[in-house]
PDB file of C-alpha atoms in Angstrom:
ATOM      1  CA  MET A  30     106.141  77.020 109.209  1.00 63.00           C
ATOM      2  CA  SER A  31     107.634  79.709 107.928  1.00 84.00           C
ATOM      3  CA  THR A  32     110.577  78.624 106.455  1.00 91.00           C
ATOM      4  CA  ARG A  33     111.886  82.064 105.714  1.00 93.00           C
ATOM      5  CA  HIS A  34     111.788  82.718 109.356  1.00 93.00           C
ATOM      6  CA  ILE A  35     113.323  79.306 110.168  1.00 91.00           C
ATOM      7  CA  LEU A  36     116.408  80.224 108.240  1.00 94.00           C
ATOM      8  CA  LEU A  37     116.545  83.355 109.793  1.00 94.00           C
ATOM      9  CA  GLY A  38     116.695  81.700 113.142  1.00 92.00           C
ATOM     10  CA  LEU A  39     119.220  79.529 111.987  1.00 92.00           C
ATOM     11  CA  LEU A  40     121.232  82.662 110.303  1.00 94.00           C
ATOM     12  CA  ALA A  41     121.124  84.342 114.223  1.00 90.00           C
ATOM     13  CA  SER A  42     123.815  82.119 115.295  1.00 88.00           C
ATOM     14  CA  GLY A  43     126.282  83.569 112.719  1.00 92.00           C
ATOM     15  CA  PRO A  44     127.262  83.561 108.956  1.00 94.00           C
ATOM     16  CA  SER A  45     126.112  80.331 106.857  1.00 94.00           C
ATOM     17  CA  HIS A  46     126.074  79.173 103.793  1.00 92.00           C
ATOM     18  CA  GLY A  47     122.656  77.787 102.268  1.00 92.00           C
ATOM     19  CA  TYR A  48     123.953  73.964 102.450  1.00 91.00           C
ATOM     20  CA  ASP A  49     124.883  74.694 106.307  1.00 92.00           C
ATOM     21  CA  LEU A  50     121.184  76.336 106.563  1.00 94.00           C
ATOM     22  CA  LYS A  51     119.599  73.248 105.155  1.00 93.00           C
ATOM     23  CA  ARG A  52     121.659  70.492 106.840  1.00 91.00           C
ATOM     24  CA  ARG A  53     120.977  72.445 110.358  1.00 90.00           C
ATOM     25  CA  HIS A  54     117.058  72.562 109.564  1.00 90.00           C
ATOM     26  CA  ASP A  55     117.127  68.764 108.870  1.00 86.00           C
ATOM     27  CA  GLU A  56     118.776  68.438 111.594  1.00 84.00           C
ATOM     28  CA  ARG A  57     116.952  70.919 114.435  1.00 83.00           C
ATOM     29  CA  PHE A  58     113.390  69.667 112.639  1.00 81.00           C
ATOM     30  CA  PRO A  59     113.956  66.102 112.675  1.00 74.00           C
ATOM     31  CA  GLN A  60     109.815  65.386 111.943  1.00 72.00           C
ATOM     32  CA  ALA A  61     109.943  68.168 109.546  1.00 78.00           C
ATOM     33  CA  ARG A  62     109.536  67.774 106.027  1.00 82.00           C
ATOM     34  CA  PRO A  63     113.270  68.170 104.810  1.00 85.00           C
ATOM     35  CA  LEU A  64     114.525  71.435 102.904  1.00 88.00           C
ATOM     36  CA  ALA A  65     115.293  71.493  98.895  1.00 91.00           C
ATOM     37  CA  TYR A  66     118.319  73.120  98.247  1.00 91.00           C
ATOM     38  CA  GLY A  67     116.093  75.365  95.667  1.00 92.00           C
ATOM     39  CA  GLN A  68     114.086  76.303  98.756  1.00 93.00           C
ATOM     40  CA  VAL A  69     116.966  77.530 100.523  1.00 94.00           C
ATOM     41  CA  TYR A  70     118.628  79.349  97.879  1.00 94.00           C
ATOM     42  CA  THR A  71     115.143  80.686  96.695  1.00 95.00           C
ATOM     43  CA  THR A  72     113.945  81.833  99.894  1.00 95.00           C
ATOM     44  CA  LEU A  73     118.021  83.281 100.855  1.00 96.00           C
ATOM     45  CA  GLN A  74     117.524  85.708  97.569  1.00 96.00           C
ATOM     46  CA  ARG A  75     114.077  87.012  98.878  1.00 97.00           C
ATOM     47  CA  LEU A  76     115.531  87.331 102.556  1.00 96.00           C
ATOM     48  CA  VAL A  77     118.398  89.633 100.673  1.00 96.00           C
ATOM     49  CA  ARG A  78     116.001  91.088  98.454  1.00 97.00           C
ATOM     50  CA  ASP A  79     114.070  92.235 101.177  1.00 97.00           C
ATOM     51  CA  GLY A  80     116.909  93.540 103.436  1.00 97.00           C
ATOM     52  CA  LEU A  81     116.488  91.004 105.986  1.00 97.00           C
ATOM     53  CA  ALA A  82     119.405  89.347 105.218  1.00 96.00           C
ATOM     54  CA  GLU A  83     123.235  90.109 103.210  1.00 95.00           C
ATOM     55  CA  ILE A  84     125.938  88.135 101.552  1.00 94.00           C
ATOM     56  CA  ASP A  85     128.678  87.704 103.929  1.00 91.00           C
ATOM     57  CA  GLY A  86     131.315  86.966 101.254  1.00 88.00           C
ATOM     58  CA  THR A  87     132.047  84.008  99.615  1.00 86.00           C
ATOM     59  CA  ASP A  88     135.079  80.831 100.184  1.00 82.00           C
ATOM     60  CA  ALA A  89     135.535  77.785  97.993  1.00 73.00           C
ATOM     61  CA  ASP A  90     137.627  75.617 100.935  1.00 73.00           C
ATOM     62  CA  GLY A  91     139.360  73.486  98.170  1.00 72.00           C
ATOM     63  CA  GLY A  92     135.779  73.127  96.637  1.00 74.00           C
ATOM     64  CA  PRO A  93     133.252  74.955  94.896  1.00 79.00           C
ATOM     65  CA  GLU A  94     132.665  78.567  95.677  1.00 81.00           C
ATOM     66  CA  ARG A  95     129.562  79.099  98.285  1.00 87.00           C
ATOM     67  CA  THR A  96     128.149  81.985  99.191  1.00 92.00           C
ATOM     68  CA  LYS A  97     127.897  83.183 102.900  1.00 93.00           C
ATOM     69  CA  TYR A  98     124.635  84.713 104.211  1.00 95.00           C
ATOM     70  CA  ARG A  99     124.205  86.446 107.697  1.00 95.00           C
ATOM     71  CA  SER A 100     120.890  88.116 108.880  1.00 96.00           C
ATOM     72  CA  THR A 101     120.485  92.013 108.901  1.00 96.00           C
ATOM     73  CA  ALA A 102     119.308  94.103 112.079  1.00 96.00           C
ATOM     74  CA  GLU A 103     115.965  94.460 109.601  1.00 96.00           C
ATOM     75  CA  GLY A 104     116.099  90.841 109.649  1.00 94.00           C
ATOM     76  CA  ASN A 105     116.742  90.300 113.248  1.00 93.00           C
ATOM     77  CA  ARG A 106     113.381  92.645 114.305  1.00 94.00           C
ATOM     78  CA  GLU A 107     111.345  90.801 112.143  1.00 93.00           C
ATOM     79  CA  LEU A 108     112.507  87.413 113.345  1.00 91.00           C
ATOM     80  CA  ALA A 109     111.984  88.837 116.874  1.00 91.00           C
ATOM     81  CA  HIS A 110     108.464  89.903 115.720  1.00 92.00           C
ATOM     82  CA  TRP A 111     107.758  86.587 114.454  1.00 90.00           C
ATOM     83  CA  ALA A 112     108.667  84.128 116.959  1.00 87.00           C
ATOM     84  CA  GLY A 113     106.822  86.574 119.514  1.00 85.00           C
ATOM     85  CA  GLU A 114     103.763  86.254 117.859  1.00 84.00           C
ATOM     86  CA  ILE A 115     100.677  83.940 118.826  1.00 79.00           C
ATOM     87  CA  ALA A 116      99.967  81.282 116.630  1.00 78.00           C
ATOM     88  CA  PRO A 117      96.043  81.649 116.226  1.00 76.00           C
ATOM     89  CA  PRO A 118      94.136  78.260 116.196  1.00 73.00           C
ATOM     90  CA  ALA A 119      93.053  77.437 112.289  1.00 68.00           C
ATOM     91  CA  PRO A 120      89.202  78.645 112.068  1.00 69.00           C
ATOM     92  CA  PHE A 121      88.474  75.593 109.582  1.00 66.00           C
ATOM     93  CA  VAL A 122      90.290  72.203 109.888  1.00 65.00           C
ATOM     94  CA  THR A 123      90.802  70.601 106.426  1.00 63.00           C
ATOM     95  CA  ASN A 124      90.221  66.918 107.059  1.00 80.00           C
ATOM     96  CA  GLU A 125      91.508  64.385 104.541  1.00 84.00           C
ATOM     97  CA  ILE A 126      90.462  61.419 106.574  1.00 90.00           C
ATOM     98  CA  PHE A 127      86.469  63.250 106.969  1.00 88.00           C
ATOM     99  CA  ALA A 128      86.568  64.097 103.196  1.00 86.00           C
ATOM    100  CA  LYS A 129      87.084  60.377 102.496  1.00 90.00           C
ATOM    101  CA  VAL A 130      84.657  59.238 104.771  1.00 90.00           C
ATOM    102  CA  VAL A 131      82.264  61.275 102.636  1.00 88.00           C
ATOM    103  CA  VAL A 132      83.192  60.380  99.463  1.00 86.00           C
ATOM    104  CA  SER A 133      82.921  56.989 100.661  1.00 88.00           C
ATOM    105  CA  ILE A 134      79.191  57.479 101.347  1.00 88.00           C
ATOM    106  CA  LEU A 135      78.430  58.989  98.521  1.00 86.00           C
ATOM    107  CA  THR A 136      79.895  56.653  96.236  1.00 84.00           C
ATOM    108  CA  GLY A 137      78.750  53.629  98.165  1.00 86.00           C
ATOM    109  CA  GLY A 138      81.640  52.770 100.027  1.00 87.00           C
ATOM    110  CA  ASP A 139      83.057  50.870 102.798  1.00 92.00           C
ATOM    111  CA  PRO A 140      83.706  54.141 105.148  1.00 92.00           C
ATOM    112  CA  ASP A 141      83.729  51.665 108.246  1.00 94.00           C
ATOM    113  CA  ALA A 142      86.297  49.717 106.335  1.00 94.00           C
ATOM    114  CA  TYR A 143      87.920  52.838 105.233  1.00 93.00           C
ATOM    115  CA  LEU A 144      88.326  53.961 109.037  1.00 94.00           C
ATOM    116  CA  ARG A 145      89.712  50.488 110.351  1.00 94.00           C
ATOM    117  CA  ALA A 146      92.453  50.494 107.552  1.00 94.00           C
ATOM    118  CA  GLN A 147      93.244  54.354 108.165  1.00 94.00           C
ATOM    119  CA  ARG A 148      93.355  53.546 111.641  1.00 94.00           C
ATOM    120  CA  THR A 149      96.431  50.705 111.501  1.00 95.00           C
ATOM    121  CA  ALA A 150      98.417  53.156 109.485  1.00 94.00           C
ATOM    122  CA  HIS A 151      97.586  55.923 112.096  1.00 94.00           C
ATOM    123  CA  MET A 152      99.041  52.684 114.478  1.00 96.00           C
ATOM    124  CA  GLU A 153     101.925  51.654 112.561  1.00 96.00           C
ATOM    125  CA  ARG A 154     103.065  55.554 112.485  1.00 95.00           C
ATOM    126  CA  MET A 155     102.485  55.733 115.875  1.00 96.00           C
ATOM    127  CA  ARG A 156     104.672  52.623 116.438  1.00 97.00           C
ATOM    128  CA  GLN A 157     107.714  54.327 114.176  1.00 96.00           C
ATOM    129  CA  LEU A 158     107.656  57.694 116.360  1.00 95.00           C
ATOM    130  CA  THR A 159     107.615  55.748 119.579  1.00 97.00           C
ATOM    131  CA  ALA A 160     110.984  53.506 118.632  1.00 97.00           C
ATOM    132  CA  LEU A 161     112.930  56.504 117.304  1.00 94.00           C
ATOM    133  CA  LYS A 162     112.082  58.878 120.159  1.00 94.00           C
ATOM    134  CA  THR A 163     113.055  56.030 122.662  1.00 96.00           C
ATOM    135  CA  ALA A 164     116.111  54.881 120.708  1.00 96.00           C
ATOM    136  CA  THR A 165     119.359  55.189 122.925  1.00 96.00           C
ATOM    137  CA  GLY A 166     120.602  58.685 122.132  1.00 95.00           C
ATOM    138  CA  THR A 167     117.900  59.944 120.735  1.00 93.00           C
ATOM    139  CA  ASP A 168     118.349  64.121 121.442  1.00 90.00           C
ATOM    140  CA  LEU A 169     115.456  66.206 122.523  1.00 91.00           C
ATOM    141  CA  SER A 170     114.584  68.138 119.391  1.00 87.00           C
ATOM    142  CA  THR A 171     113.929  64.381 118.155  1.00 89.00           C
ATOM    143  CA  VAL A 172     111.767  63.270 121.062  1.00 93.00           C
ATOM    144  CA  LEU A 173     110.171  66.862 121.135  1.00 92.00           C
ATOM    145  CA  SER A 174     109.182  66.376 117.250  1.00 89.00           C
ATOM    146  CA  ALA A 175     107.985  63.139 117.613  1.00 92.00           C
ATOM    147  CA  ASP A 176     105.601  63.455 120.882  1.00 95.00           C
ATOM    148  CA  TYR A 177     104.362  66.521 118.514  1.00 92.00           C
ATOM    149  CA  ALA A 178     103.023  63.743 115.918  1.00 91.00           C
ATOM    150  CA  LEU A 179     102.125  61.432 118.692  1.00 95.00           C
ATOM    151  CA  ASN A 180      99.688  63.614 119.911  1.00 95.00           C
ATOM    152  CA  HIS A 181      98.097  64.779 117.157  1.00 91.00           C
ATOM    153  CA  LEU A 182      97.752  61.466 115.560  1.00 93.00           C
ATOM    154  CA  ASP A 183      96.421  60.230 119.269  1.00 95.00           C
ATOM    155  CA  ALA A 184      93.638  63.401 118.475  1.00 93.00           C
ATOM    156  CA  ASP A 185      93.296  61.821 115.130  1.00 92.00           C
ATOM    157  CA  LEU A 186      92.641  58.171 116.182  1.00 94.00           C
ATOM    158  CA  ARG A 187      90.152  59.200 118.971  1.00 95.00           C
ATOM    159  CA  TRP A 188      88.067  61.733 116.092  1.00 93.00           C
ATOM    160  CA  MET A 189      88.203  58.213 114.115  1.00 94.00           C
ATOM    161  CA  THR A 190      86.643  55.937 117.033  1.00 96.00           C
ATOM    162  CA  THR A 191      83.740  59.034 117.375  1.00 95.00           C
ATOM    163  CA  THR A 192      83.541  59.046 113.882  1.00 94.00           C
ATOM    164  CA  ALA A 193      83.034  55.221 113.268  1.00 94.00           C
ATOM    165  CA  ALA A 194      80.551  55.375 116.439  1.00 95.00           C
ATOM    166  CA  ARG A 195      78.560  57.495 114.304  1.00 95.00           C
ATOM    167  CA  LEU A 196      78.658  56.401 110.571  1.00 92.00           C
ATOM    168  CA  THR A 197      74.723  55.368 110.592  1.00 91.00           C
ATOM    169  CA  THR A 198      73.806  58.721 111.476  1.00 93.00           C
ATOM    170  CA  LEU A 199      76.230  60.207 109.124  1.00 90.00           C
ATOM    171  CA  THR A 200      75.490  58.443 106.294  1.00 90.00           C
ATOM    172  CA  ALA A 201      71.931  59.024 106.825  1.00 90.00           C
ATOM    173  CA  GLU A 202      72.430  62.716 106.634  1.00 88.00           C
ATOM    174  CA  VAL A 203      74.753  62.235 103.813  1.00 83.00           C
ATOM    175  CA  ASP A 204      72.280  60.334 101.729  1.00 79.00           C
ATOM    176  CA  THR A 205      69.267  63.039 102.440  1.00 82.00           C
ATOM    177  CA  ALA A 206      71.536  66.336 101.783  1.00 65.00           C
TER     178      ALA A 206
END
């Protein structure tokens, strides 16, 4: 996910302080990793440096002075271009679970036991996400984020089932390579 483009998107609704942008990011993308304040301010500085955002003043509102940022016309063009680009499917998929299965085979471990334990962890996360998305009053952003994660976890589970069924052949291939 492009933090710079997400922040530009959040600035599209009007000028904001870094604190407000971080809070809105975490609200709008509830299943994403929360942004660190340092990441927000570093990204905002780069956006200003690159002419995609500019400082729109400062205010204190009874507290410390805060800088307000707004998107520039160039920032709006950059955001529109990014939002319209098709995200290419990844040419290679890095799969930590697969790597651990192979390493388990290489080191004389028990890849089947590992896959069972990983399946248990995936199922627990799926239960958590299902509870989250079905809770009373859950907003649509949270439901859609949970659905996305659930579909990926389900794909992992299907892959684990297929891999477990093929462990004998995989072990023979890894051992002879």
